[in-house]
Amino acid sequence: SAAPAATAVTMSLPPVVDGHPLIDNESSRQLVDAAKQQLAAVSANPVVGMYGDPGQLPAFVIVAGTTTAGSPDQVLTGMAAGFQQSLGSQELNFVDQPAGPLGGTMRCAEHAPMTTCMWTVGGAFGMNMVFQQDLAQAAATTLKVRDAIETHTS
C-alpha cells in the first residue's frame, strides 16, 4: 500500500479570529518583534499576532510557524522550557488536551491570569496565550484559533 502523501501545513493570521480583531499598536508590535526574534532559530516564517477588542486586555496572542530545526515536538518542548524560564518561579504544568479535527498534539498550562496552549502538527507548531480563561475554555478557544490560522494541503 502506498504511503500517505505528506501534508503541508501553513500558518497565516486572518484579520479576525473568534470574533476578535488583530491588534496593531505600539505594544503589540514590540511583542510581535520580540517573539519573531526568539523564533528565528527554529522557524523561517513565524506568524505572531495579538487579538482583542479596543480598550480591553488582549483576548489572546498567537505564535505559530513551520519548523526548520528539529521535530515539532522538540520545538514544543523548547518553547515550554523557554516559557517556563520567562515566568521564573511559577510552576507550569502542561496537560495534554484533545487536538481537535486538525490533529497533532496539544498541551495547555494554566498560569493565572492566562492559559497557554501549545500544539504541533505535521512540520508546524503553534502557541496560543489566552487571557482570563481557564484550561478548558482556553483549549476550546485554541481549537478555534487553529481552525482560523492553519491550512493543510496534501
mmCIF file of C-alpha atoms in Angstrom:
data_model
loop_
_atom_site.group_PDB
_atom_site.id
_atom_site.type_symbol
_atom_site.label_atom_id
_atom_site.label_comp_id
_atom_site.label_asym_id
_atom_site.label_seq_id
_atom_site.Cartn_x
_atom_site.Cartn_y
_atom_site.Cartn_z
ATOM 1 C CA SER A 1 0.000 0.000 0.000
ATOM 2 C CA ALA A 2 1.243 3.475 -0.843
ATOM 3 C CA ALA A 3 2.395 5.764 1.939
ATOM 4 C CA PRO A 4 0.041 8.696 2.526
ATOM 5 C CA ALA A 5 1.185 11.906 0.885
ATOM 6 C CA ALA A 6 2.871 14.300 3.262
ATOM 7 C CA THR A 7 0.588 17.117 4.288
ATOM 8 C CA ALA A 8 1.983 20.604 4.145
ATOM 9 C CA VAL A 9 0.783 22.845 6.951
ATOM 10 C CA THR A 10 0.879 26.619 6.601
ATOM 11 C CA MET A 11 0.043 29.235 9.218
ATOM 12 C CA SER A 12 -1.380 32.671 8.469
ATOM 13 C CA LEU A 13 -3.102 35.365 10.516
ATOM 14 C CA PRO A 14 -6.576 36.441 9.374
ATOM 15 C CA PRO A 15 -7.819 39.933 10.331
ATOM 16 C CA VAL A 16 -10.337 38.475 12.812
ATOM 17 C CA VAL A 17 -10.161 35.279 14.908
ATOM 18 C CA ASP A 18 -13.029 34.082 17.120
ATOM 19 C CA GLY A 19 -14.675 37.496 16.828
ATOM 20 C CA HIS A 20 -11.583 39.451 17.916
ATOM 21 C CA PRO A 21 -9.694 41.762 15.526
ATOM 22 C CA LEU A 22 -5.923 41.668 15.107
ATOM 23 C CA ILE A 23 -4.404 44.430 17.263
ATOM 24 C CA ASP A 24 -1.795 46.642 15.643
ATOM 25 C CA ASN A 25 -0.355 49.187 18.059
ATOM 26 C CA GLU A 26 2.970 50.037 19.657
ATOM 27 C CA SER A 27 2.834 47.409 22.407
ATOM 28 C CA SER A 28 1.592 44.664 20.095
ATOM 29 C CA ARG A 29 4.355 45.440 17.577
ATOM 30 C CA GLN A 30 7.014 45.221 20.307
ATOM 31 C CA LEU A 31 5.684 41.863 21.415
ATOM 32 C CA VAL A 32 5.491 40.592 17.826
ATOM 33 C CA ASP A 33 9.069 41.665 17.055
ATOM 34 C CA ALA A 34 10.436 40.079 20.230
ATOM 35 C CA ALA A 35 8.634 36.788 19.583
ATOM 36 C CA LYS A 36 9.832 36.656 15.971
ATOM 37 C CA GLN A 37 13.427 37.170 17.077
ATOM 38 C CA GLN A 38 13.115 34.347 19.595
ATOM 39 C CA LEU A 39 11.715 32.020 16.955
ATOM 40 C CA ALA A 40 14.244 32.859 14.245
ATOM 41 C CA ALA A 41 16.364 29.833 15.159
ATOM 42 C CA VAL A 42 13.565 27.312 14.663
ATOM 43 C CA SER A 43 11.176 28.863 12.152
ATOM 44 C CA ALA A 44 11.868 30.727 8.910
ATOM 45 C CA ASN A 45 8.436 32.362 8.707
ATOM 46 C CA PRO A 46 6.731 32.580 12.088
ATOM 47 C CA VAL A 47 3.441 34.415 12.427
ATOM 48 C CA VAL A 48 2.806 36.345 15.621
ATOM 49 C CA GLY A 49 -0.379 38.228 16.358
ATOM 50 C CA MET A 50 -2.242 39.770 19.261
ATOM 51 C CA TYR A 51 -6.040 39.691 19.053
ATOM 52 C CA GLY A 52 -8.555 41.546 21.165
ATOM 53 C CA ASP A 53 -11.024 44.370 21.367
ATOM 54 C CA PRO A 54 -10.125 48.063 21.613
ATOM 55 C CA GLY A 55 -9.759 49.340 25.156
ATOM 56 C CA GLN A 56 -9.634 45.856 26.690
ATOM 57 C CA LEU A 57 -6.973 43.351 27.634
ATOM 58 C CA PRO A 58 -5.914 41.230 24.669
ATOM 59 C CA ALA A 59 -8.052 38.131 24.205
ATOM 60 C CA PHE A 60 -5.112 36.014 23.046
ATOM 61 C CA VAL A 61 -1.670 36.090 21.483
ATOM 62 C CA ILE A 62 -0.858 33.602 18.718
ATOM 63 C CA VAL A 63 2.627 32.412 17.807
ATOM 64 C CA ALA A 64 2.900 29.819 15.042
ATOM 65 C CA GLY A 65 5.064 28.653 12.190
ATOM 66 C CA THR A 66 6.716 25.783 10.400
ATOM 67 C CA THR A 67 9.862 24.315 11.881
ATOM 68 C CA THR A 68 13.215 24.348 10.168
ATOM 69 C CA ALA A 69 15.113 22.753 13.050
ATOM 70 C CA GLY A 70 14.267 19.501 14.777
ATOM 71 C CA SER A 71 10.902 17.846 15.145
ATOM 72 C CA PRO A 72 7.850 19.938 16.047
ATOM 73 C CA ASP A 73 7.732 18.051 19.336
ATOM 74 C CA GLN A 74 11.251 19.215 20.182
ATOM 75 C CA VAL A 75 10.171 22.747 19.325
ATOM 76 C CA LEU A 76 7.167 22.397 21.630
ATOM 77 C CA THR A 77 9.367 21.166 24.476
ATOM 78 C CA GLY A 78 11.807 24.008 23.845
ATOM 79 C CA MET A 79 9.021 26.571 23.760
ATOM 80 C CA ALA A 80 7.613 25.249 27.019
ATOM 81 C CA ALA A 81 11.055 25.410 28.644
ATOM 82 C CA GLY A 82 11.655 28.947 27.369
ATOM 83 C CA PHE A 83 8.252 29.979 28.571
ATOM 84 C CA GLN A 84 8.909 28.473 31.983
ATOM 85 C CA GLN A 85 12.144 30.491 32.216
ATOM 86 C CA SER A 86 10.428 33.744 31.284
ATOM 87 C CA LEU A 87 7.834 33.177 34.016
ATOM 88 C CA GLY A 88 10.517 32.495 36.589
ATOM 89 C CA SER A 89 9.348 30.727 39.720
ATOM 90 C CA GLN A 90 5.810 29.925 38.606
ATOM 91 C CA GLU A 91 5.470 26.184 38.050
ATOM 92 C CA LEU A 92 3.933 25.322 34.695
ATOM 93 C CA ASN A 93 2.040 22.084 34.368
ATOM 94 C CA PHE A 94 1.299 21.290 30.712
ATOM 95 C CA VAL A 95 -1.617 18.899 30.358
ATOM 96 C CA ASP A 96 -2.491 17.008 27.177
ATOM 97 C CA GLN A 97 -5.696 18.269 25.572
ATOM 98 C CA PRO A 98 -7.741 16.949 22.619
ATOM 99 C CA ALA A 99 -6.070 18.326 19.489
ATOM 100 C CA GLY A 100 -9.340 18.541 17.562
ATOM 101 C CA PRO A 101 -10.115 17.824 13.896
ATOM 102 C CA LEU A 102 -6.776 19.150 12.618
ATOM 103 C CA GLY A 103 -4.886 16.500 14.573
ATOM 104 C CA GLY A 104 -1.430 16.633 16.061
ATOM 105 C CA THR A 105 -0.636 17.078 19.740
ATOM 106 C CA MET A 106 -1.857 19.844 22.039
ATOM 107 C CA ARG A 107 -0.913 20.691 25.618
ATOM 108 C CA CYS A 108 -2.141 23.537 27.814
ATOM 109 C CA ALA A 109 -1.000 25.025 31.119
ATOM 110 C CA GLU A 110 -2.921 27.411 33.325
ATOM 111 C CA HIS A 111 -0.981 30.266 34.943
ATOM 112 C CA ALA A 112 -3.317 32.997 36.098
ATOM 113 C CA PRO A 113 -4.404 35.356 34.644
ATOM 114 C CA MET A 114 -3.846 33.331 31.480
ATOM 115 C CA THR A 115 -3.660 29.861 29.998
ATOM 116 C CA THR A 116 -1.141 28.861 27.349
ATOM 117 C CA CYS A 117 -1.843 26.134 24.821
ATOM 118 C CA MET A 118 0.843 24.740 22.514
ATOM 119 C CA TRP A 119 0.384 22.350 19.631
ATOM 120 C CA THR A 120 2.346 20.607 16.910
ATOM 121 C CA VAL A 121 1.074 19.089 13.691
ATOM 122 C CA GLY A 122 2.991 17.930 10.628
ATOM 123 C CA GLY A 123 6.057 20.164 10.463
ATOM 124 C CA ALA A 124 4.319 23.033 12.180
ATOM 125 C CA PHE A 125 3.845 24.337 15.706
ATOM 126 C CA GLY A 126 1.734 26.914 17.461
ATOM 127 C CA MET A 127 1.305 28.585 20.794
ATOM 128 C CA ASN A 128 -1.800 30.443 21.934
ATOM 129 C CA MET A 129 -1.707 32.551 25.102
ATOM 130 C CA VAL A 130 -5.281 33.117 26.218
ATOM 131 C CA PHE A 131 -6.109 35.804 28.772
ATOM 132 C CA GLN A 132 -8.696 35.315 31.514
ATOM 133 C CA GLN A 133 -9.760 31.802 30.520
ATOM 134 C CA ASP A 134 -9.282 28.540 32.375
ATOM 135 C CA LEU A 135 -7.784 25.373 30.899
ATOM 136 C CA ALA A 136 -10.967 24.020 29.309
ATOM 137 C CA GLN A 137 -12.005 27.405 27.876
ATOM 138 C CA ALA A 138 -8.521 28.117 26.537
ATOM 139 C CA ALA A 139 -8.303 24.683 24.907
ATOM 140 C CA ALA A 140 -11.646 25.313 23.166
ATOM 141 C CA THR A 141 -10.506 28.793 22.078
ATOM 142 C CA THR A 142 -7.254 27.348 20.740
ATOM 143 C CA LEU A 143 -9.158 24.878 18.548
ATOM 144 C CA LYS A 144 -10.995 27.869 17.045
ATOM 145 C CA VAL A 145 -7.671 29.660 16.589
ATOM 146 C CA ARG A 146 -6.196 26.623 14.820
ATOM 147 C CA ASP A 147 -9.227 26.424 12.548
ATOM 148 C CA ALA A 148 -8.692 30.080 11.621
ATOM 149 C CA ILE A 149 -4.923 30.115 11.084
ATOM 150 C CA GLU A 150 -3.977 26.607 9.931
ATOM 151 C CA THR A 151 -4.180 25.358 6.353
ATOM 152 C CA HIS A 152 -3.438 21.743 5.434
ATOM 153 C CA THR A 153 -2.670 20.910 1.807
ATOM 154 C CA SER A 154 -1.630 17.487 0.569
#
